[in-house]
mmCIF file of C-alpha atoms in Angstrom:
data_model
loop_
_atom_site.group_PDB
_atom_site.id
_atom_site.type_symbol
_atom_site.label_atom_id
_atom_site.label_comp_id
_atom_site.label_asym_id
_atom_site.label_seq_id
_atom_site.Cartn_x
_atom_site.Cartn_y
_atom_site.Cartn_z
ATOM 1 C CA MET A 1 -26.364 -0.600 -25.280
ATOM 2 C CA LEU A 2 -23.388 1.285 -23.861
ATOM 3 C CA GLN A 3 -20.106 0.471 -25.565
ATOM 4 C CA SER A 4 -16.672 1.329 -24.347
ATOM 5 C CA LEU A 5 -13.588 2.045 -26.417
ATOM 6 C CA VAL A 6 -11.079 0.876 -23.838
ATOM 7 C CA ILE A 7 -8.602 -0.669 -26.276
ATOM 8 C CA SER A 8 -8.737 2.214 -28.759
ATOM 9 C CA GLY A 9 -8.501 4.626 -25.857
ATOM 10 C CA PHE A 10 -5.356 2.911 -24.604
ATOM 11 C CA TYR A 11 -3.555 3.204 -27.947
ATOM 12 C CA SER A 12 -4.878 6.731 -28.501
ATOM 13 C CA GLY A 13 -3.349 7.721 -25.172
ATOM 14 C CA ILE A 14 0.053 6.301 -26.087
ATOM 15 C CA LEU A 15 -0.055 8.005 -29.479
ATOM 16 C CA ALA A 16 -1.049 11.300 -27.848
ATOM 17 C CA ILE A 17 2.055 11.124 -25.657
ATOM 18 C CA ILE A 18 4.234 10.513 -28.729
ATOM 19 C CA LEU A 19 2.544 13.486 -30.445
ATOM 20 C CA LEU A 20 3.293 15.707 -27.462
ATOM 21 C CA ALA A 21 6.949 14.650 -27.518
ATOM 22 C CA LEU A 22 7.176 15.474 -31.233
ATOM 23 C CA SER A 23 5.420 18.809 -30.624
ATOM 24 C CA PHE A 24 7.775 19.765 -27.806
ATOM 25 C CA LYS A 25 10.735 18.961 -30.066
ATOM 26 C CA VAL A 26 9.436 21.439 -32.659
ATOM 27 C CA ILE A 27 8.692 24.058 -29.997
ATOM 28 C CA GLY A 28 12.160 23.692 -28.498
ATOM 29 C CA LEU A 29 13.842 24.116 -31.871
ATOM 30 C CA ARG A 30 11.648 27.113 -32.714
ATOM 31 C CA ARG A 31 12.682 28.783 -29.465
ATOM 32 C CA GLU A 32 16.335 27.853 -29.889
ATOM 33 C CA HIS A 33 16.511 29.250 -33.423
ATOM 34 C CA LYS A 34 13.999 32.087 -32.835
ATOM 35 C CA VAL A 35 11.671 30.972 -35.626
ATOM 36 C CA GLY A 36 8.002 31.771 -35.102
ATOM 37 C CA ILE A 37 6.573 30.330 -38.298
ATOM 38 C CA GLY A 38 7.989 28.154 -41.040
ATOM 39 C CA ASP A 39 11.414 26.618 -40.631
ATOM 40 C CA GLY A 40 13.627 29.687 -41.003
ATOM 41 C CA ASP A 41 15.770 27.728 -43.494
ATOM 42 C CA ASN A 42 16.974 25.605 -40.586
ATOM 43 C CA ALA A 43 17.383 21.981 -41.665
ATOM 44 C CA GLU A 44 17.012 20.563 -38.149
ATOM 45 C CA LEU A 45 13.763 22.461 -37.571
ATOM 46 C CA ALA A 46 12.446 21.527 -41.027
ATOM 47 C CA LYS A 47 13.069 17.863 -40.260
ATOM 48 C CA ALA A 48 11.331 18.082 -36.864
ATOM 49 C CA ILE A 49 8.348 19.823 -38.474
ATOM 50 C CA ARG A 50 8.056 17.033 -41.068
ATOM 51 C CA VAL A 51 8.287 14.297 -38.429
ATOM 52 C CA HIS A 52 5.463 15.987 -36.506
ATOM 53 C CA ALA A 53 3.399 16.626 -39.649
ATOM 54 C CA ASN A 54 3.771 13.066 -40.906
ATOM 55 C CA PHE A 55 2.499 11.785 -37.563
ATOM 56 C CA ILE A 56 -0.522 14.101 -37.824
ATOM 57 C CA GLU A 57 -1.176 12.979 -41.404
ATOM 58 C CA TYR A 58 -1.597 9.294 -40.547
ATOM 59 C CA VAL A 59 -2.451 8.812 -36.885
ATOM 60 C CA PRO A 60 -5.921 10.434 -36.649
ATOM 61 C CA LEU A 61 -7.453 8.268 -39.395
ATOM 62 C CA SER A 62 -5.731 5.195 -37.967
ATOM 63 C CA ILE A 63 -7.188 5.862 -34.506
ATOM 64 C CA LEU A 64 -10.625 6.470 -36.019
ATOM 65 C CA LEU A 65 -10.513 3.188 -37.938
ATOM 66 C CA LEU A 66 -9.334 1.372 -34.799
ATOM 67 C CA ALA A 67 -12.190 2.848 -32.753
ATOM 68 C CA ILE A 68 -14.772 1.992 -35.409
ATOM 69 C CA SER A 69 -13.442 -1.568 -35.513
ATOM 70 C CA GLU A 70 -13.825 -1.766 -31.751
ATOM 71 C CA LEU A 71 -17.386 -0.436 -31.921
ATOM 72 C CA ASN A 72 -18.135 -2.966 -34.663
ATOM 73 C CA GLY A 73 -17.120 -5.766 -32.309
ATOM 74 C CA ALA A 74 -13.649 -6.676 -33.578
ATOM 75 C CA ALA A 75 -11.833 -9.225 -31.439
ATOM 76 C CA PRO A 76 -9.601 -7.784 -28.709
ATOM 77 C CA TRP A 77 -6.561 -9.649 -30.088
ATOM 78 C CA PHE A 78 -7.109 -7.948 -33.469
ATOM 79 C CA LEU A 79 -7.470 -4.505 -31.907
ATOM 80 C CA HIS A 80 -4.318 -4.994 -29.827
ATOM 81 C CA ALA A 81 -2.419 -6.264 -32.865
ATOM 82 C CA MET A 82 -3.434 -3.221 -34.923
ATOM 83 C CA GLY A 83 -2.932 -0.736 -32.086
ATOM 84 C CA GLY A 84 0.416 -2.234 -31.130
ATOM 85 C CA LEU A 85 1.571 -2.264 -34.741
ATOM 86 C CA LEU A 86 0.524 1.355 -35.212
ATOM 87 C CA VAL A 87 2.293 2.573 -32.065
ATOM 88 C CA THR A 88 5.452 0.625 -32.880
ATOM 89 C CA CYS A 89 5.528 1.792 -36.483
ATOM 90 C CA ARG A 90 4.842 5.443 -35.724
ATOM 91 C CA PHE A 91 7.591 5.388 -33.079
ATOM 92 C CA LEU A 92 10.010 3.746 -35.528
ATOM 93 C CA HIS A 93 9.110 6.219 -38.265
ATOM 94 C CA ALA A 94 9.705 9.182 -35.960
ATOM 95 C CA ILE A 95 13.084 7.776 -34.889
ATOM 96 C CA GLY A 96 14.104 6.989 -38.471
ATOM 97 C CA LEU A 97 13.096 10.336 -39.944
ATOM 98 C CA SER A 98 14.529 12.270 -36.989
ATOM 99 C CA SER A 99 17.933 10.649 -37.330
ATOM 100 C CA SER A 100 18.273 10.943 -41.118
ATOM 101 C CA ILE A 101 16.567 12.794 -43.943
ATOM 102 C CA GLY A 102 17.557 9.895 -46.166
ATOM 103 C CA THR A 103 16.494 6.310 -45.938
ATOM 104 C CA SER A 104 16.706 4.264 -42.763
ATOM 105 C CA TRP A 105 15.311 0.888 -41.798
ATOM 106 C CA GLN A 106 13.213 2.518 -39.051
ATOM 107 C CA ARG A 107 11.603 4.920 -41.489
ATOM 108 C CA PHE A 108 10.955 2.144 -44.019
ATOM 109 C CA VAL A 109 9.466 -0.265 -41.468
ATOM 110 C CA GLY A 110 7.488 2.556 -39.847
ATOM 111 C CA THR A 111 5.999 3.657 -43.150
ATOM 112 C CA LEU A 112 5.247 0.152 -44.376
ATOM 113 C CA GLY A 113 3.716 -0.873 -41.043
ATOM 114 C CA THR A 114 1.552 2.253 -40.917
ATOM 115 C CA PHE A 115 0.250 1.567 -44.436
ATOM 116 C CA ILE A 116 -0.406 -2.085 -43.586
ATOM 117 C CA THR A 117 -2.276 -1.060 -40.427
ATOM 118 C CA LEU A 118 -4.416 1.438 -42.352
ATOM 119 C CA LEU A 119 -5.171 -1.087 -45.090
ATOM 120 C CA ILE A 120 -6.102 -3.904 -42.704
ATOM 121 C CA LEU A 121 -8.298 -1.628 -40.581
ATOM 122 C CA ALA A 122 -9.969 -0.193 -43.692
ATOM 123 C CA ILE A 123 -10.720 -3.669 -45.041
ATOM 124 C CA ALA A 124 -11.937 -4.877 -41.637
ATOM 125 C CA ASN A 125 -14.361 -1.970 -41.430
ATOM 126 C CA ILE A 126 -15.585 -2.472 -44.990
ATOM 127 C CA ILE A 127 -16.271 -6.192 -44.524
ATOM 128 C CA SER A 128 -17.883 -5.687 -41.113
ATOM 129 C CA ILE A 129 -21.116 -4.745 -42.858
ATOM 130 C CA PHE A 130 -21.534 -8.247 -44.292
#
């Protein structure tokens, strides 16, 4: 039986575009401040590096769990809810952390929503065996 990951693919594509935008931000700042590796003690570059790194720390596992849920036959509404929540929360987190190294509502909501998405997808995949 051939299965397609159309829904996971859709959200993976959106997240890949966000990742590229975050990557280009880091590259631009590296060029501007002539820093090849590390952050060169530049606060703006350090912040951009952390925004990018945080995205990389959470998105791959989230996409994997979403794809496994889709392969396990999760309902399309569930997959769209999880994918939409993940995209929204990662975007909010990037905006919040980019605009302030302190707290912001975008960073809080983005972090909380990402954790909720991961937890729900993890539980859904665990119970799918029963």
